[in-house]
C-alpha positions as a LaTeX table, in Angstrom:
\begin{tabular}{lrrr}
\hline
Residue & $x$ (\AA) & $y$ (\AA) & $z$ (\AA) \\
\hline
Unk1 & 66.32 & 27.09 & 24.65 \\
Unk2 & 68.92 & 29.07 & 23.20 \\
Unk3 & 67.87 & 32.64 & 21.33 \\
Unk4 & 69.17 & 32.85 & 17.70 \\
Unk5 & 71.34 & 35.53 & 17.48 \\
Unk6 & 71.26 & 35.64 & 13.54 \\
Unk7 & 67.77 & 37.31 & 13.38 \\
Unk8 & 67.63 & 39.80 & 10.69 \\
Unk9 & 65.84 & 42.39 & 12.58 \\
Unk10 & 64.61 & 44.50 & 9.35 \\
Unk11 & 63.63 & 41.10 & 7.78 \\
Unk12 & 61.73 & 40.04 & 11.11 \\
Unk13 & 60.03 & 43.50 & 11.14 \\
Unk14 & 58.68 & 43.37 & 7.66 \\
Unk15 & 57.44 & 39.71 & 8.28 \\
Unk16 & 55.54 & 41.07 & 11.34 \\
Unk17 & 54.15 & 44.12 & 8.98 \\
Unk18 & 53.00 & 41.18 & 6.41 \\
Unk19 & 51.68 & 39.13 & 9.32 \\
Unk20 & 49.33 & 41.99 & 10.42 \\
Unk21 & 48.38 & 42.55 & 7.02 \\
Unk22 & 46.97 & 39.01 & 6.48 \\
Unk23 & 45.57 & 38.86 & 9.92 \\
Unk24 & 43.47 & 41.74 & 9.44 \\
Unk25 & 42.36 & 40.61 & 5.64 \\
Unk26 & 41.08 & 37.43 & 7.82 \\
Unk27 & 39.21 & 39.78 & 10.09 \\
Unk28 & 37.72 & 41.62 & 7.31 \\
Unk29 & 36.29 & 38.21 & 5.75 \\
Unk30 & 35.06 & 37.08 & 8.87 \\
Unk31 & 33.39 & 40.54 & 9.27 \\
Unk32 & 32.01 & 39.91 & 5.78 \\
Unk33 & 30.70 & 36.70 & 6.69 \\
Unk34 & 28.60 & 38.20 & 9.49 \\
Unk35 & 27.41 & 41.12 & 7.56 \\
Unk36 & 25.98 & 38.31 & 4.77 \\
Unk37 & 24.26 & 36.69 & 7.87 \\
Unk38 & 23.04 & 39.75 & 9.67 \\
Unk39 & 18.91 & 39.78 & 9.53 \\
Unk40 & 16.00 & 38.42 & 11.23 \\
Unk41 & 16.22 & 34.61 & 12.05 \\
Unk42 & 13.15 & 34.04 & 10.42 \\
Unk43 & 14.63 & 34.86 & 6.85 \\
Unk44 & 16.88 & 32.18 & 7.14 \\
Unk45 & 16.44 & 28.64 & 7.33 \\
Unk46 & 17.93 & 26.17 & 9.56 \\
Unk47 & 20.25 & 24.45 & 7.08 \\
Unk48 & 21.64 & 28.07 & 6.41 \\
Unk49 & 21.76 & 28.98 & 10.09 \\
Unk50 & 23.62 & 25.75 & 10.76 \\
Unk51 & 26.08 & 26.39 & 7.80 \\
Unk52 & 26.72 & 30.12 & 8.94 \\
Unk53 & 27.56 & 28.74 & 12.35 \\
Unk54 & 30.10 & 26.12 & 10.97 \\
Unk55 & 32.03 & 28.80 & 8.58 \\
Unk56 & 32.43 & 30.91 & 11.74 \\
Unk57 & 33.66 & 28.18 & 13.91 \\
Unk58 & 35.92 & 27.25 & 11.05 \\
Unk59 & 37.21 & 30.92 & 10.16 \\
Unk60 & 37.67 & 31.34 & 14.04 \\
Unk61 & 39.57 & 28.47 & 14.36 \\
Unk62 & 41.75 & 29.28 & 11.51 \\
Unk63 & 42.16 & 32.94 & 12.74 \\
Unk64 & 43.19 & 32.01 & 16.09 \\
Unk65 & 45.64 & 29.71 & 14.83 \\
Unk66 & 47.22 & 32.03 & 12.51 \\
Unk67 & 47.36 & 34.68 & 15.12 \\
Unk68 & 48.81 & 32.22 & 17.87 \\
Unk69 & 51.49 & 31.52 & 15.38 \\
Unk70 & 52.13 & 35.08 & 14.60 \\
Unk71 & 52.56 & 36.07 & 18.39 \\
Unk72 & 54.84 & 32.87 & 18.98 \\
Unk73 & 57.30 & 33.89 & 16.33 \\
Unk74 & 57.27 & 37.19 & 17.72 \\
Unk75 & 57.89 & 36.02 & 21.29 \\
Unk76 & 60.75 & 33.96 & 19.90 \\
Unk77 & 62.32 & 37.05 & 18.66 \\
Unk78 & 61.64 & 39.19 & 21.60 \\
Unk79 & 64.93 & 38.26 & 23.39 \\
Unk80 & 67.00 & 39.15 & 20.67 \\
Unk81 & 65.59 & 42.31 & 20.18 \\
Unk82 & 65.89 & 43.21 & 23.71 \\
Unk83 & 69.44 & 42.26 & 23.65 \\
Unk84 & 70.05 & 44.58 & 20.50 \\
Unk85 & 67.75 & 47.44 & 21.72 \\
Unk86 & 67.42 & 47.51 & 25.33 \\
Unk87 & 65.71 & 50.76 & 25.11 \\
Unk88 & 62.76 & 49.14 & 23.95 \\
Unk89 & 62.45 & 46.60 & 26.71 \\
Unk90 & 59.27 & 48.24 & 28.22 \\
Unk91 & 57.63 & 48.00 & 24.80 \\
Unk92 & 58.22 & 44.25 & 24.39 \\
Unk93 & 57.17 & 43.60 & 27.97 \\
Unk94 & 53.95 & 45.38 & 26.99 \\
Unk95 & 53.64 & 43.46 & 23.86 \\
Unk96 & 54.21 & 40.12 & 25.77 \\
Unk97 & 51.35 & 41.16 & 28.06 \\
Unk98 & 49.12 & 42.15 & 25.23 \\
Unk99 & 49.80 & 38.61 & 23.70 \\
Unk100 & 48.58 & 37.04 & 26.67 \\
Unk101 & 45.31 & 39.30 & 26.60 \\
Unk102 & 44.78 & 38.61 & 23.04 \\
Unk103 & 45.09 & 35.07 & 23.62 \\
Unk104 & 42.61 & 35.13 & 26.56 \\
Unk105 & 39.91 & 37.18 & 24.42 \\
Unk106 & 40.37 & 34.64 & 21.52 \\
Unk107 & 39.62 & 31.80 & 23.73 \\
Unk108 & 36.56 & 33.37 & 25.15 \\
Unk109 & 35.60 & 34.24 & 21.54 \\
Unk110 & 36.06 & 30.75 & 20.50 \\
Unk111 & 33.86 & 29.26 & 23.50 \\
Unk112 & 31.18 & 31.80 & 22.40 \\
Unk113 & 31.38 & 30.68 & 18.69 \\
Unk114 & 31.60 & 27.08 & 19.72 \\
Unk115 & 28.23 & 27.30 & 22.05 \\
Unk116 & 26.10 & 29.33 & 19.40 \\
Unk117 & 23.28 & 27.70 & 17.93 \\
Unk118 & 23.18 & 30.30 & 14.65 \\
Unk119 & 19.92 & 31.86 & 15.59 \\
Unk120 & 21.19 & 35.36 & 16.53 \\
Unk121 & 24.62 & 36.72 & 15.43 \\
Unk122 & 24.15 & 40.18 & 17.24 \\
Unk123 & 26.34 & 38.90 & 20.31 \\
Unk124 & 28.76 & 37.37 & 18.02 \\
Unk125 & 29.12 & 40.76 & 16.00 \\
Unk126 & 29.50 & 42.53 & 19.25 \\
Unk127 & 32.18 & 40.49 & 20.72 \\
Unk128 & 34.09 & 40.28 & 17.33 \\
Unk129 & 34.15 & 43.91 & 17.39 \\
Unk130 & 35.46 & 44.17 & 20.73 \\
Unk131 & 38.01 & 41.53 & 19.72 \\
Unk132 & 39.00 & 43.48 & 16.45 \\
Unk133 & 39.27 & 47.16 & 18.21 \\
Unk134 & 41.79 & 45.23 & 20.80 \\
Unk135 & 43.87 & 43.55 & 17.83 \\
Unk136 & 44.12 & 46.65 & 15.89 \\
Unk137 & 45.14 & 48.85 & 19.26 \\
Unk138 & 47.61 & 45.99 & 19.65 \\
Unk139 & 49.06 & 45.93 & 16.08 \\
Unk140 & 49.03 & 49.83 & 15.93 \\
Unk141 & 51.04 & 49.75 & 19.28 \\
Unk142 & 53.55 & 47.23 & 17.64 \\
Unk143 & 53.74 & 49.22 & 14.31 \\
Unk144 & 54.53 & 52.54 & 16.05 \\
Unk145 & 56.83 & 51.44 & 18.86 \\
Unk146 & 58.60 & 48.23 & 17.79 \\
Unk147 & 58.90 & 48.47 & 13.88 \\
Unk148 & 60.65 & 51.69 & 13.90 \\
Unk149 & 63.42 & 50.28 & 16.59 \\
Unk150 & 63.96 & 47.43 & 14.05 \\
Unk151 & 64.66 & 49.90 & 11.04 \\
Unk152 & 61.22 & 49.00 & 9.29 \\
Unk153 & 59.00 & 52.06 & 8.06 \\
Unk154 & 55.11 & 51.52 & 8.25 \\
Unk155 & 53.48 & 52.49 & 5.03 \\
Unk156 & 50.70 & 55.01 & 6.20 \\
Unk157 & 47.80 & 52.91 & 4.71 \\
Unk158 & 48.42 & 50.12 & 7.39 \\
\hline
\end{tabular}
């Protein structure tokens, strides 16, 4: 497939930053759902546990799809960036590898959520925190090494 050469690098960088903000907000909402569910299983009734599991599955699926779309868009723009800014080729190669690692991690998380019975969300909290830490590191790397090359200044509050 031919690579579009008319990509506006700054617009693409701003879109990437907007995507990161949206993905971070979704992670915050997912964490809030887990916070609301924390507590002994005896306190929750079976219907509440089933509802929580259903909500988490939906949120995880929504998040995974959104992140997959975000990374697909980035991967599509990377060849243009490599041509325009050959000095950042190592950065882009690292980002491609991180995209593969993130996809594998989200697949693992999705399988765990799918298999959960809702009785104990402690394991889910731990897995989510590992996933969030990995994503945050990925987002920071992109924002630190890719966006400046595209002429985008990252606000300090990101």
